[in-house]
mmCIF file of C-alpha atoms in Angstrom:
data_model
loop_
_atom_site.group_PDB
_atom_site.id
_atom_site.type_symbol
_atom_site.label_atom_id
_atom_site.label_comp_id
_atom_site.label_asym_id
_atom_site.label_seq_id
_atom_site.Cartn_x
_atom_site.Cartn_y
_atom_site.Cartn_z
ATOM 1 C CA MET A 134 30.899 0.615 -0.061
ATOM 2 C CA PHE A 135 30.590 4.215 -1.241
ATOM 3 C CA PHE A 136 30.728 3.119 -4.900
ATOM 4 C CA ASN A 137 28.026 0.514 -4.201
ATOM 5 C CA LEU A 138 25.800 3.208 -2.667
ATOM 6 C CA ILE A 139 26.311 5.461 -5.702
ATOM 7 C CA LEU A 140 25.299 2.602 -8.004
ATOM 8 C CA PHE A 141 22.203 1.939 -5.884
ATOM 9 C CA LEU A 142 21.099 5.605 -5.915
ATOM 10 C CA THR A 143 21.865 5.925 -9.648
ATOM 11 C CA ALA A 144 19.729 2.894 -10.427
ATOM 12 C CA SER A 145 16.908 4.367 -8.314
ATOM 13 C CA LEU A 146 17.052 7.701 -10.154
ATOM 14 C CA LEU A 147 17.018 5.898 -13.515
ATOM 15 C CA MET A 148 13.836 4.104 -12.440
ATOM 16 C CA VAL A 149 12.348 7.478 -11.435
ATOM 17 C CA ALA A 150 13.206 8.799 -14.907
ATOM 18 C CA CYS A 151 11.449 5.801 -16.457
ATOM 19 C CA GLY A 152 8.267 6.569 -14.501
ATOM 20 C CA GLY A 153 6.777 8.530 -17.379
ATOM 21 C CA VAL A 154 7.321 5.598 -19.737
ATOM 22 C CA PHE A 155 5.653 3.171 -17.315
ATOM 23 C CA GLU A 156 2.697 5.520 -16.947
ATOM 24 C CA ARG A 157 2.385 6.160 -20.674
ATOM 25 C CA PHE A 158 2.127 2.462 -21.499
ATOM 26 C CA LYS A 159 0.085 1.685 -18.340
ATOM 27 C CA LEU A 160 2.768 -0.655 -16.994
ATOM 28 C CA PRO A 161 2.827 -1.646 -13.280
ATOM 29 C CA GLN A 162 5.887 0.278 -12.127
ATOM 30 C CA ALA A 163 6.268 -1.481 -8.781
ATOM 31 C CA ALA A 164 6.507 -4.996 -10.202
ATOM 32 C CA LEU A 165 8.815 -3.969 -13.035
ATOM 33 C CA VAL A 166 11.221 -2.070 -10.772
ATOM 34 C CA ILE A 167 11.362 -5.079 -8.441
ATOM 35 C CA PHE A 168 12.405 -7.248 -11.393
ATOM 36 C CA VAL A 169 15.133 -4.729 -12.212
ATOM 37 C CA GLY A 170 16.295 -5.042 -8.600
ATOM 38 C CA VAL A 171 16.349 -8.828 -8.970
ATOM 39 C CA LEU A 172 18.548 -8.499 -12.056
ATOM 40 C CA LEU A 173 20.943 -6.120 -10.292
ATOM 41 C CA GLY A 174 21.065 -8.162 -7.074
ATOM 42 C CA PRO A 175 22.367 -11.604 -6.082
ATOM 43 C CA ALA A 176 19.610 -13.480 -7.911
ATOM 44 C CA GLY A 177 20.705 -11.807 -11.167
ATOM 45 C CA PHE A 178 24.043 -10.322 -12.179
ATOM 46 C CA SER A 179 25.172 -9.288 -8.649
ATOM 47 C CA LEU A 180 26.063 -5.766 -9.830
ATOM 48 C CA ILE A 181 24.922 -4.074 -6.598
ATOM 49 C CA ARG A 182 25.236 -5.370 -3.055
ATOM 50 C CA PHE A 183 22.377 -4.683 -0.637
ATOM 51 C CA GLY A 184 24.169 -3.615 2.544
ATOM 52 C CA ASP A 185 23.315 -1.869 5.819
ATOM 53 C CA VAL A 186 23.257 1.646 4.322
ATOM 54 C CA GLU A 187 20.926 0.549 1.533
ATOM 55 C CA GLN A 188 18.733 -1.154 4.140
ATOM 56 C CA VAL A 189 18.401 2.060 6.165
ATOM 57 C CA LEU A 190 17.604 4.086 3.034
ATOM 58 C CA SER A 191 14.919 1.614 1.969
ATOM 59 C CA GLU A 192 13.316 1.763 5.427
ATOM 60 C CA LEU A 193 13.263 5.575 5.353
ATOM 61 C CA ALA A 194 11.809 5.415 1.838
ATOM 62 C CA VAL A 195 8.950 3.137 2.796
ATOM 63 C CA ILE A 196 8.071 5.312 5.814
ATOM 64 C CA LEU A 197 7.766 8.347 3.506
ATOM 65 C CA ILE A 198 5.800 6.325 0.939
ATOM 66 C CA LEU A 199 3.294 5.226 3.565
ATOM 67 C CA PHE A 200 3.114 8.754 4.981
ATOM 68 C CA SER A 201 2.197 10.007 1.498
ATOM 69 C CA ALA A 202 -0.401 7.242 1.124
ATOM 70 C CA GLY A 203 -1.982 8.297 4.412
ATOM 71 C CA TYR A 204 -1.860 11.974 3.446
ATOM 72 C CA ASP A 205 -3.687 11.178 0.188
ATOM 73 C CA ILE A 206 -6.714 9.911 2.101
ATOM 74 C CA HIS A 207 -9.781 12.053 1.467
ATOM 75 C CA TRP A 208 -11.848 11.700 4.605
ATOM 76 C CA SER A 209 -14.754 13.541 2.973
ATOM 77 C CA HIS A 210 -14.953 10.810 0.322
ATOM 78 C CA PHE A 211 -14.813 8.203 3.047
ATOM 79 C CA THR A 212 -17.733 9.715 4.976
ATOM 80 C CA ALA A 213 -19.783 10.187 1.777
ATOM 81 C CA ALA A 214 -19.928 6.431 1.203
ATOM 82 C CA ILE A 215 -19.082 5.233 4.687
ATOM 83 C CA LYS A 216 -21.628 2.434 5.176
ATOM 84 C CA PRO A 217 -21.289 0.543 1.858
ATOM 85 C CA GLY A 218 -17.586 1.379 1.750
ATOM 86 C CA ILE A 219 -16.940 -0.163 5.173
ATOM 87 C CA LEU A 220 -18.943 -3.270 4.273
ATOM 88 C CA VAL A 221 -17.095 -3.775 0.991
ATOM 89 C CA GLY A 222 -13.744 -2.980 2.587
ATOM 90 C CA LEU A 223 -14.282 -5.451 5.432
ATOM 91 C CA ALA A 224 -15.516 -8.147 3.046
ATOM 92 C CA GLY A 225 -12.533 -7.622 0.737
ATOM 93 C CA VAL A 226 -10.035 -7.745 3.599
ATOM 94 C CA PHE A 227 -11.365 -10.865 5.286
ATOM 95 C CA LEU A 228 -12.084 -12.809 2.078
ATOM 96 C CA SER A 229 -8.620 -12.013 0.719
ATOM 97 C CA LEU A 230 -7.034 -12.815 4.088
ATOM 98 C CA LEU A 231 -8.728 -16.216 4.299
ATOM 99 C CA LEU A 232 -8.183 -17.156 0.655
ATOM 100 C CA GLY A 233 -4.580 -15.915 0.692
ATOM 101 C CA PHE A 234 -3.869 -17.821 3.905
ATOM 102 C CA ALA A 235 -5.372 -21.011 2.438
ATOM 103 C CA ALA A 236 -3.460 -20.647 -0.849
ATOM 104 C CA ALA A 237 -0.111 -20.083 0.874
ATOM 105 C CA TYR A 238 -0.608 -22.771 3.486
ATOM 106 C CA ALA A 239 -1.560 -25.327 0.818
ATOM 107 C CA VAL A 240 1.928 -24.926 -0.684
ATOM 108 C CA SER A 241 4.207 -23.898 2.203
ATOM 109 C CA HIS A 242 2.495 -25.579 5.205
ATOM 110 C CA ASP A 243 3.857 -22.640 7.203
ATOM 111 C CA ILE A 244 1.357 -20.655 9.294
ATOM 112 C CA ASP A 245 3.636 -17.621 9.661
ATOM 113 C CA GLU A 246 4.179 -17.341 5.919
ATOM 114 C CA ALA A 247 0.495 -17.932 5.176
ATOM 115 C CA LEU A 248 -0.434 -15.078 7.542
ATOM 116 C CA TYR A 249 1.837 -12.609 5.743
ATOM 117 C CA VAL A 250 0.560 -13.690 2.310
ATOM 118 C CA GLY A 251 -3.051 -13.337 3.469
ATOM 119 C CA ILE A 252 -2.416 -9.857 4.879
ATOM 120 C CA ALA A 253 -0.587 -8.788 1.708
ATOM 121 C CA LEU A 254 -3.532 -9.906 -0.440
ATOM 122 C CA SER A 255 -5.967 -7.907 1.715
ATOM 123 C CA ALA A 256 -4.612 -4.537 0.586
ATOM 124 C CA THR A 257 -5.853 -2.423 -2.322
ATOM 125 C CA SER A 258 -3.633 0.011 -4.237
ATOM 126 C CA ILE A 259 -5.478 3.309 -3.788
ATOM 127 C CA GLY A 260 -3.133 5.056 -6.200
ATOM 128 C CA LEU A 261 -3.587 2.650 -9.094
ATOM 129 C CA SER A 262 -7.306 2.033 -8.499
ATOM 130 C CA VAL A 263 -8.098 5.745 -8.336
ATOM 131 C CA ALA A 264 -6.012 6.445 -11.438
ATOM 132 C CA LEU A 265 -7.827 3.741 -13.430
ATOM 133 C CA MET A 266 -11.283 4.898 -12.298
ATOM 134 C CA HIS A 267 -10.396 8.539 -12.974
ATOM 135 C CA HIS A 268 -9.148 7.686 -16.469
ATOM 136 C CA ALA A 269 -12.413 5.822 -17.104
ATOM 137 C CA ALA A 270 -14.387 8.906 -15.913
ATOM 138 C CA VAL A 271 -16.270 7.025 -13.163
ATOM 139 C CA LEU A 272 -14.361 8.129 -10.062
ATOM 140 C CA GLU A 273 -17.073 10.620 -9.084
ATOM 141 C CA SER A 274 -19.832 8.035 -9.560
ATOM 142 C CA ARG A 275 -21.437 6.039 -6.762
ATOM 143 C CA VAL A 276 -19.058 3.152 -7.474
ATOM 144 C CA GLY A 277 -16.067 5.486 -7.333
ATOM 145 C CA GLN A 278 -17.045 6.892 -3.938
ATOM 146 C CA ILE A 279 -17.579 3.416 -2.489
ATOM 147 C CA LEU A 280 -14.201 2.385 -3.926
ATOM 148 C CA LEU A 281 -12.441 5.242 -2.125
ATOM 149 C CA ALA A 282 -14.057 4.406 1.208
ATOM 150 C CA ALA A 283 -13.379 0.670 0.816
ATOM 151 C CA ALA A 284 -9.736 1.266 -0.142
ATOM 152 C CA ILE A 285 -9.224 3.428 2.960
ATOM 153 C CA VAL A 286 -10.718 0.682 5.146
ATOM 154 C CA ASP A 287 -8.431 -1.847 3.406
ATOM 155 C CA ASP A 288 -5.246 0.080 4.074
ATOM 156 C CA ILE A 289 -6.065 0.895 7.701
ATOM 157 C CA LEU A 290 -7.015 -2.698 8.564
ATOM 158 C CA VAL A 291 -4.122 -4.262 6.656
ATOM 159 C CA LEU A 292 -1.533 -2.093 8.376
ATOM 160 C CA TYR A 293 -3.192 -2.768 11.722
ATOM 161 C CA PHE A 294 -3.014 -6.534 11.095
ATOM 162 C CA LEU A 295 0.594 -6.125 9.961
ATOM 163 C CA SER A 296 1.430 -4.432 13.262
ATOM 164 C CA ALA A 297 -0.132 -7.206 15.314
ATOM 165 C CA THR A 298 1.430 -9.969 13.220
ATOM 166 C CA HIS A 299 4.820 -8.264 13.236
ATOM 167 C CA VAL A 300 5.026 -8.086 17.022
ATOM 168 C CA GLY A 301 3.230 -11.403 17.578
ATOM 169 C CA LEU A 302 5.521 -13.500 15.422
ATOM 170 C CA SER A 303 8.614 -11.606 16.568
ATOM 171 C CA SER A 304 7.905 -12.757 20.105
ATOM 172 C CA GLY A 305 7.915 -16.364 18.952
ATOM 173 C CA ASN A 306 4.630 -17.301 20.649
ATOM 174 C CA GLY A 307 2.596 -17.730 17.480
ATOM 175 C CA LEU A 308 -1.130 -17.147 17.111
ATOM 176 C CA GLY A 309 -1.813 -16.716 20.828
ATOM 177 C CA GLN A 310 0.561 -13.760 20.980
ATOM 178 C CA ILE A 311 -0.971 -12.304 17.808
ATOM 179 C CA LEU A 312 -4.407 -12.168 19.469
ATOM 180 C CA PHE A 313 -2.899 -10.321 22.441
ATOM 181 C CA SER A 314 -0.986 -8.086 20.034
ATOM 182 C CA LEU A 315 -4.232 -7.048 18.322
ATOM 183 C CA LEU A 316 -5.322 -5.367 21.560
ATOM 184 C CA MET A 317 -1.901 -3.866 22.277
ATOM 185 C CA SER A 318 -1.608 -2.555 18.726
ATOM 186 C CA LEU A 319 -5.013 -0.905 19.031
ATOM 187 C CA LEU A 320 -3.987 0.823 22.268
ATOM 188 C CA VAL A 321 -0.632 2.002 20.892
ATOM 189 C CA LEU A 322 -2.068 3.261 17.593
ATOM 190 C CA SER A 323 -4.995 4.962 19.337
ATOM 191 C CA GLY A 324 -2.646 6.784 21.689
ATOM 192 C CA LEU A 325 -0.338 7.742 18.831
ATOM 193 C CA SER A 326 -3.262 9.056 16.776
ATOM 194 C CA VAL A 327 -4.437 11.259 19.651
ATOM 195 C CA GLN A 328 -0.938 12.686 20.117
ATOM 196 C CA LEU A 329 -0.568 13.377 16.394
ATOM 197 C CA TRP A 330 -4.002 14.992 16.302
ATOM 198 C CA LEU A 331 -3.067 17.388 19.115
ATOM 199 C CA LEU A 332 0.250 18.246 17.450
ATOM 200 C CA ASN A 333 -1.518 18.980 14.163
ATOM 201 C CA VAL A 334 -4.010 21.211 15.974
ATOM 202 C CA LEU A 335 -1.110 23.166 17.445
ATOM 203 C CA MET A 336 0.552 23.417 14.052
ATOM 204 C CA VAL A 337 -2.608 24.771 12.418
ATOM 205 C CA ARG A 338 -2.827 27.494 15.067
ATOM 206 C CA SER A 339 0.865 28.267 14.867
ATOM 207 C CA PRO A 340 2.517 30.831 12.546
ATOM 208 C CA VAL A 341 4.503 27.890 11.125
ATOM 209 C CA ASN A 342 1.373 26.953 9.172
ATOM 210 C CA ARG A 343 2.026 29.947 6.902
ATOM 211 C CA LEU A 344 5.599 28.889 6.119
ATOM 212 C CA THR A 345 5.486 26.179 3.472
ATOM 213 C CA PHE A 346 8.978 24.789 3.964
ATOM 214 C CA PHE A 347 8.722 24.501 7.757
ATOM 215 C CA ARG A 348 5.187 23.093 7.621
ATOM 216 C CA ARG A 349 6.273 20.308 5.274
ATOM 217 C CA ALA A 350 9.504 19.673 7.179
ATOM 218 C CA ILE A 351 7.590 19.321 10.449
ATOM 219 C CA ALA A 352 5.129 16.923 8.789
ATOM 220 C CA VAL A 353 8.007 14.689 7.657
ATOM 221 C CA ILE A 354 9.656 14.877 11.099
ATOM 222 C CA LEU A 355 6.371 13.843 12.735
ATOM 223 C CA ALA A 356 6.139 10.893 10.344
ATOM 224 C CA LEU A 357 9.646 9.750 11.277
ATOM 225 C CA LEU A 358 8.928 10.216 14.991
ATOM 226 C CA ALA A 359 5.681 8.253 14.655
ATOM 227 C CA ALA A 360 7.610 5.481 12.883
ATOM 228 C CA TRP A 361 10.137 5.477 15.750
ATOM 229 C CA VAL A 362 7.324 5.240 18.319
ATOM 230 C CA THR A 363 5.664 2.269 16.616
ATOM 231 C CA ALA A 364 9.035 0.536 16.249
ATOM 232 C CA ARG A 365 9.736 1.245 19.934
ATOM 233 C CA PHE A 366 6.566 -0.624 20.901
ATOM 234 C CA GLY A 367 7.470 -3.578 18.683
ATOM 235 C CA LEU A 368 5.189 -2.621 15.787
ATOM 236 C CA SER A 369 6.317 -2.055 12.220
ATOM 237 C CA PRO A 370 7.666 1.498 11.712
ATOM 238 C CA VAL A 371 5.811 1.828 8.408
ATOM 239 C CA VAL A 372 2.537 1.868 10.344
ATOM 240 C CA GLY A 373 3.639 4.982 12.216
ATOM 241 C CA GLY A 374 4.361 6.724 8.923
ATOM 242 C CA PHE A 375 0.917 5.858 7.577
ATOM 243 C CA VAL A 376 -0.917 6.941 10.746
ATOM 244 C CA SER A 377 0.945 10.258 10.735
ATOM 245 C CA GLY A 378 -0.119 10.919 7.144
ATOM 246 C CA ALA A 379 -3.724 9.845 7.737
ATOM 247 C CA VAL A 380 -4.081 12.180 10.747
ATOM 248 C CA ALA A 381 -2.469 15.071 8.857
ATOM 249 C CA ALA A 382 -4.906 14.464 5.966
ATOM 250 C CA ALA A 383 -7.770 15.557 8.225
ATOM 251 C CA PHE A 384 -6.111 19.008 8.487
ATOM 252 C CA LYS A 385 -5.128 19.222 4.823
ATOM 253 C CA ALA A 386 -7.505 22.027 3.919
ATOM 254 C CA ARG A 387 -6.357 24.225 6.813
ATOM 255 C CA PHE A 388 -2.697 23.533 6.053
ATOM 256 C CA THR A 389 -3.077 24.919 2.537
ATOM 257 C CA GLN A 390 -5.324 27.909 3.207
ATOM 258 C CA SER A 391 -2.372 30.275 3.430
ATOM 259 C CA THR A 392 -0.780 28.919 0.237
ATOM 260 C CA LYS A 393 -3.819 29.231 -1.994
ATOM 261 C CA GLY A 394 -2.852 30.164 -5.513
ATOM 262 C CA LYS A 395 0.585 28.574 -5.390
ATOM 263 C CA GLN A 396 1.403 25.919 -7.956
ATOM 264 C CA THR A 397 2.319 23.044 -5.648
ATOM 265 C CA THR A 398 0.034 21.979 -2.800
ATOM 266 C CA ASP A 399 1.241 19.920 0.152
ATOM 267 C CA SER A 400 -0.539 16.883 -1.277
ATOM 268 C CA GLU A 401 1.252 17.249 -4.612
ATOM 269 C CA PHE A 402 4.556 17.786 -2.839
ATOM 270 C CA PHE A 403 4.277 14.622 -0.729
ATOM 271 C CA THR A 404 3.058 12.650 -3.759
ATOM 272 C CA GLY A 405 6.204 13.793 -5.559
ATOM 273 C CA ILE A 406 8.322 12.657 -2.597
ATOM 274 C CA SER A 407 6.620 9.265 -2.743
ATOM 275 C CA ARG A 408 7.277 8.925 -6.472
ATOM 276 C CA LEU A 409 10.911 9.828 -5.914
ATOM 277 C CA PHE A 410 11.483 7.239 -3.179
ATOM 278 C CA SER A 411 9.221 4.430 -4.434
ATOM 279 C CA PRO A 412 11.737 3.051 -6.981
ATOM 280 C CA LEU A 413 14.412 2.955 -4.268
ATOM 281 C CA PHE A 414 12.160 0.824 -2.068
ATOM 282 C CA PHE A 415 11.067 -1.483 -4.898
ATOM 283 C CA LEU A 416 14.664 -1.942 -6.053
ATOM 284 C CA ALA A 417 15.572 -2.889 -2.491
ATOM 285 C CA ILE A 418 12.864 -5.575 -2.472
ATOM 286 C CA GLY A 419 14.274 -7.096 -5.667
ATOM 287 C CA MET A 420 17.825 -7.070 -4.319
ATOM 288 C CA GLN A 421 16.763 -8.978 -1.210
ATOM 289 C CA ILE A 422 15.655 -11.917 -3.333
ATOM 290 C CA THR A 423 18.660 -14.226 -3.527
ATOM 291 C CA GLU A 424 17.356 -17.015 -5.732
ATOM 292 C CA ILE A 425 14.744 -17.482 -8.463
ATOM 293 C CA THR A 426 14.074 -20.784 -10.213
ATOM 294 C CA LEU A 427 11.373 -20.201 -12.810
ATOM 295 C CA ALA A 428 11.418 -23.875 -13.769
ATOM 296 C CA ASP A 429 10.282 -24.758 -10.245
ATOM 297 C CA ASP A 430 6.794 -26.289 -10.419
ATOM 298 C CA ASP A 431 6.113 -25.363 -6.782
ATOM 299 C CA LEU A 432 6.805 -21.701 -7.517
ATOM 300 C CA ILE A 433 4.448 -21.697 -10.505
ATOM 301 C CA ARG A 434 1.718 -23.415 -8.505
ATOM 302 C CA TYR A 435 2.291 -21.016 -5.603
ATOM 303 C CA ALA A 436 1.989 -17.964 -7.860
ATOM 304 C CA LEU A 437 -1.155 -19.252 -9.597
ATOM 305 C CA LEU A 438 -2.867 -20.016 -6.280
ATOM 306 C CA VAL A 439 -1.962 -16.613 -4.853
ATOM 307 C CA ILE A 440 -3.197 -14.812 -7.993
ATOM 308 C CA ALA A 441 -6.475 -16.781 -7.927
ATOM 309 C CA ALA A 442 -6.974 -15.954 -4.230
ATOM 310 C CA ALA A 443 -6.186 -12.272 -4.870
ATOM 311 C CA VAL A 444 -8.742 -12.059 -7.686
ATOM 312 C CA MET A 445 -11.535 -13.956 -5.939
ATOM 313 C CA GLY A 446 -11.111 -12.106 -2.639
ATOM 314 C CA LYS A 447 -11.852 -8.713 -4.183
ATOM 315 C CA LEU A 448 -14.326 -9.711 -6.905
ATOM 316 C CA LEU A 449 -16.652 -11.312 -4.350
ATOM 317 C CA ALA A 450 -16.497 -8.389 -1.872
ATOM 318 C CA PRO A 451 -19.080 -6.086 -3.600
ATOM 319 C CA TRP A 452 -21.733 -8.798 -3.304
ATOM 320 C CA VAL A 453 -22.234 -7.813 0.357
ATOM 321 C CA ILE A 454 -24.020 -4.678 -0.938
ATOM 322 C CA ALA A 455 -25.909 -6.391 -3.762
ATOM 323 C CA THR A 456 -29.024 -4.313 -3.102
ATOM 324 C CA VAL A 457 -27.112 -1.032 -3.415
ATOM 325 C CA LEU A 458 -25.358 -1.584 -6.755
ATOM 326 C CA SER A 459 -26.378 -3.042 -10.091
ATOM 327 C CA LEU A 460 -24.712 -6.190 -11.382
ATOM 328 C CA ARG A 461 -22.393 -4.244 -13.695
ATOM 329 C CA GLU A 462 -21.509 -1.784 -10.909
ATOM 330 C CA ARG A 463 -20.596 -4.691 -8.641
ATOM 331 C CA TRP A 464 -18.262 -6.125 -11.258
ATOM 332 C CA LEU A 465 -16.735 -2.710 -11.855
ATOM 333 C CA LEU A 466 -16.154 -2.179 -8.137
ATOM 334 C CA GLY A 467 -14.670 -5.663 -7.764
ATOM 335 C CA PHE A 468 -12.175 -5.135 -10.582
ATOM 336 C CA ALA A 469 -11.344 -1.655 -9.250
ATOM 337 C CA LEU A 470 -10.379 -3.251 -5.914
ATOM 338 C CA LEU A 471 -8.075 -5.780 -7.600
ATOM 339 C CA PRO A 472 -4.774 -3.854 -7.923
ATOM 340 C CA ARG A 473 -2.259 -4.357 -5.141
ATOM 341 C CA ALA A 474 1.023 -2.504 -5.039
ATOM 342 C CA GLU A 475 2.560 -0.339 -2.321
ATOM 343 C CA VAL A 476 0.917 -1.686 0.830
ATOM 344 C CA ALA A 477 0.980 -5.327 -0.313
ATOM 345 C CA LEU A 478 4.673 -5.084 -1.151
ATOM 346 C CA VAL A 479 5.400 -3.326 2.152
ATOM 347 C CA VAL A 480 3.789 -6.254 3.980
ATOM 348 C CA ALA A 481 5.810 -8.688 1.865
ATOM 349 C CA SER A 482 9.025 -6.762 2.513
ATOM 350 C CA VAL A 483 8.466 -6.785 6.285
ATOM 351 C CA GLY A 484 7.768 -10.520 6.171
ATOM 352 C CA LEU A 485 10.909 -11.169 4.141
ATOM 353 C CA GLN A 486 13.082 -9.091 6.496
ATOM 354 C CA GLN A 487 11.648 -10.944 9.509
ATOM 355 C CA GLU A 488 12.357 -14.249 7.730
ATOM 356 C CA HIS A 489 8.698 -15.273 7.994
ATOM 357 C CA LEU A 490 8.295 -15.117 4.216
ATOM 358 C CA SER A 491 10.203 -17.350 1.797
ATOM 359 C CA HIS A 492 11.635 -16.222 -1.529
ATOM 360 C CA HIS A 493 8.974 -18.309 -3.294
ATOM 361 C CA ALA A 494 6.242 -16.411 -1.445
ATOM 362 C CA MET A 495 7.884 -13.070 -2.207
ATOM 363 C CA ILE A 496 8.109 -13.857 -5.931
ATOM 364 C CA ALA A 497 4.502 -15.100 -5.930
ATOM 365 C CA LEU A 498 3.365 -11.788 -4.403
ATOM 366 C CA VAL A 499 5.355 -9.766 -6.943
ATOM 367 C CA LEU A 500 3.760 -11.754 -9.789
ATOM 368 C CA MET A 501 0.376 -11.210 -8.119
ATOM 369 C CA THR A 502 0.811 -7.422 -8.174
ATOM 370 C CA LEU A 503 1.717 -7.616 -11.857
ATOM 371 C CA ALA A 504 -1.270 -9.843 -12.692
ATOM 372 C CA THR A 505 -3.898 -7.893 -10.737
ATOM 373 C CA ALA A 506 -2.716 -4.556 -12.180
ATOM 374 C CA THR A 507 -2.879 -5.955 -15.709
ATOM 375 C CA ILE A 508 -6.340 -7.478 -15.239
ATOM 376 C CA ALA A 509 -7.788 -4.318 -13.672
ATOM 377 C CA SER A 510 -6.337 -1.965 -16.301
ATOM 378 C CA SER A 511 -7.763 -4.181 -19.067
ATOM 379 C CA VAL A 512 -11.267 -4.723 -17.691
ATOM 380 C CA ILE A 513 -12.166 -1.422 -15.968
ATOM 381 C CA PRO A 514 -12.361 0.698 -19.170
ATOM 382 C CA VAL A 515 -14.684 -1.870 -20.773
ATOM 383 C CA LEU A 516 -17.057 -2.042 -17.795
ATOM 384 C CA ALA A 517 -16.984 1.739 -17.319
ATOM 385 C CA ASN A 518 -17.952 2.361 -20.950
ATOM 386 C CA ARG A 519 -20.969 0.108 -20.562
ATOM 387 C CA LEU A 520 -21.923 1.289 -17.064
ATOM 388 C CA ASN A 521 -24.798 3.453 -18.262
ATOM 389 C CA SER A 522 -25.959 0.993 -20.904
ATOM 390 C CA PRO A 523 -29.769 0.866 -21.232
ATOM 391 C CA SER A 524 -29.593 -2.926 -21.182
ATOM 392 C CA GLU A 525 -28.088 -3.010 -17.709
ATOM 393 C CA ASN A 526 -30.279 -4.920 -15.262
ATOM 394 C CA ARG A 527 -30.389 -3.786 -11.684
ATOM 395 C CA GLN A 528 -30.286 -6.522 -9.076
#
């Protein structure tokens, strides 16, 4: 068992070391690391066994990843484009949810699985979308600000729906319990957010705020405690990690006032933690897949339907603010919303662990993350270069 754990951690560190290569060639790290996990696990060469210790490590990793995602939220960007951002975010979530549900149900005829696929498709990868828009020099534009607000709305709603679905389906009472769980999830998360807010206020006023190590350690401890609280109430623990990070993000400026001039900010530190643990989580996803049959026509059809639903759900979303953006800006925003990675794969992982998601669905979602990342990275630079073209017609 100890040797197996060493192999698992070594493989994770090797994937971390390959991060620069993935970034250099604009490759979707999440999808590729999952495929490495498939090769190392029972569906491949069975070199590493995914046991209880590896399971615990992967759960801790995903809590820290979601905490970092929440901490990266820029609430000032959200408020700057709040109205169009909320509209686009809501449209993207519900269109993707409906289309993803329909695509999955058409193949699996399983409502539980279709719900998880729909929720997974609703997410947007803030990290990848922001990186692509920044590289194309349009992040500070009107489209970029709306993207940031919409992506925040996406992540908050998706994790909220995940919480309700997680507890609803776990109870075995189906859709009726999910509707009740929506209210209970709102109450639990609202109460947790208030408690975290008060604790962050105390931390800002405390001398601990001046001590970098203790400030960061307390932030991580709060994330783990929040994850424990959400798990205690039957929700997914990853939601607690995200909420903890999102609340702490509101105090980010005050946390770093006393460390001005230092090389590493709290945001950079937690981003580094996320990059360190992400490969471990993605490897774990791959190792939980026990069988892949690429010659299976149902799998191919499943993947194609899911990819089509993922693309259409986000490309159509900007049309709800047609009077605010030009035609080219709408297309740019739609393609910027396409990438799915961390949150979508977290949803898929939870569904797989709960046995509400089949291996076919899991593989289809992995292929979807690969396809949407590739499409977005190919199209965004082209649209961004032509954004200020004199021939552009405003709608």
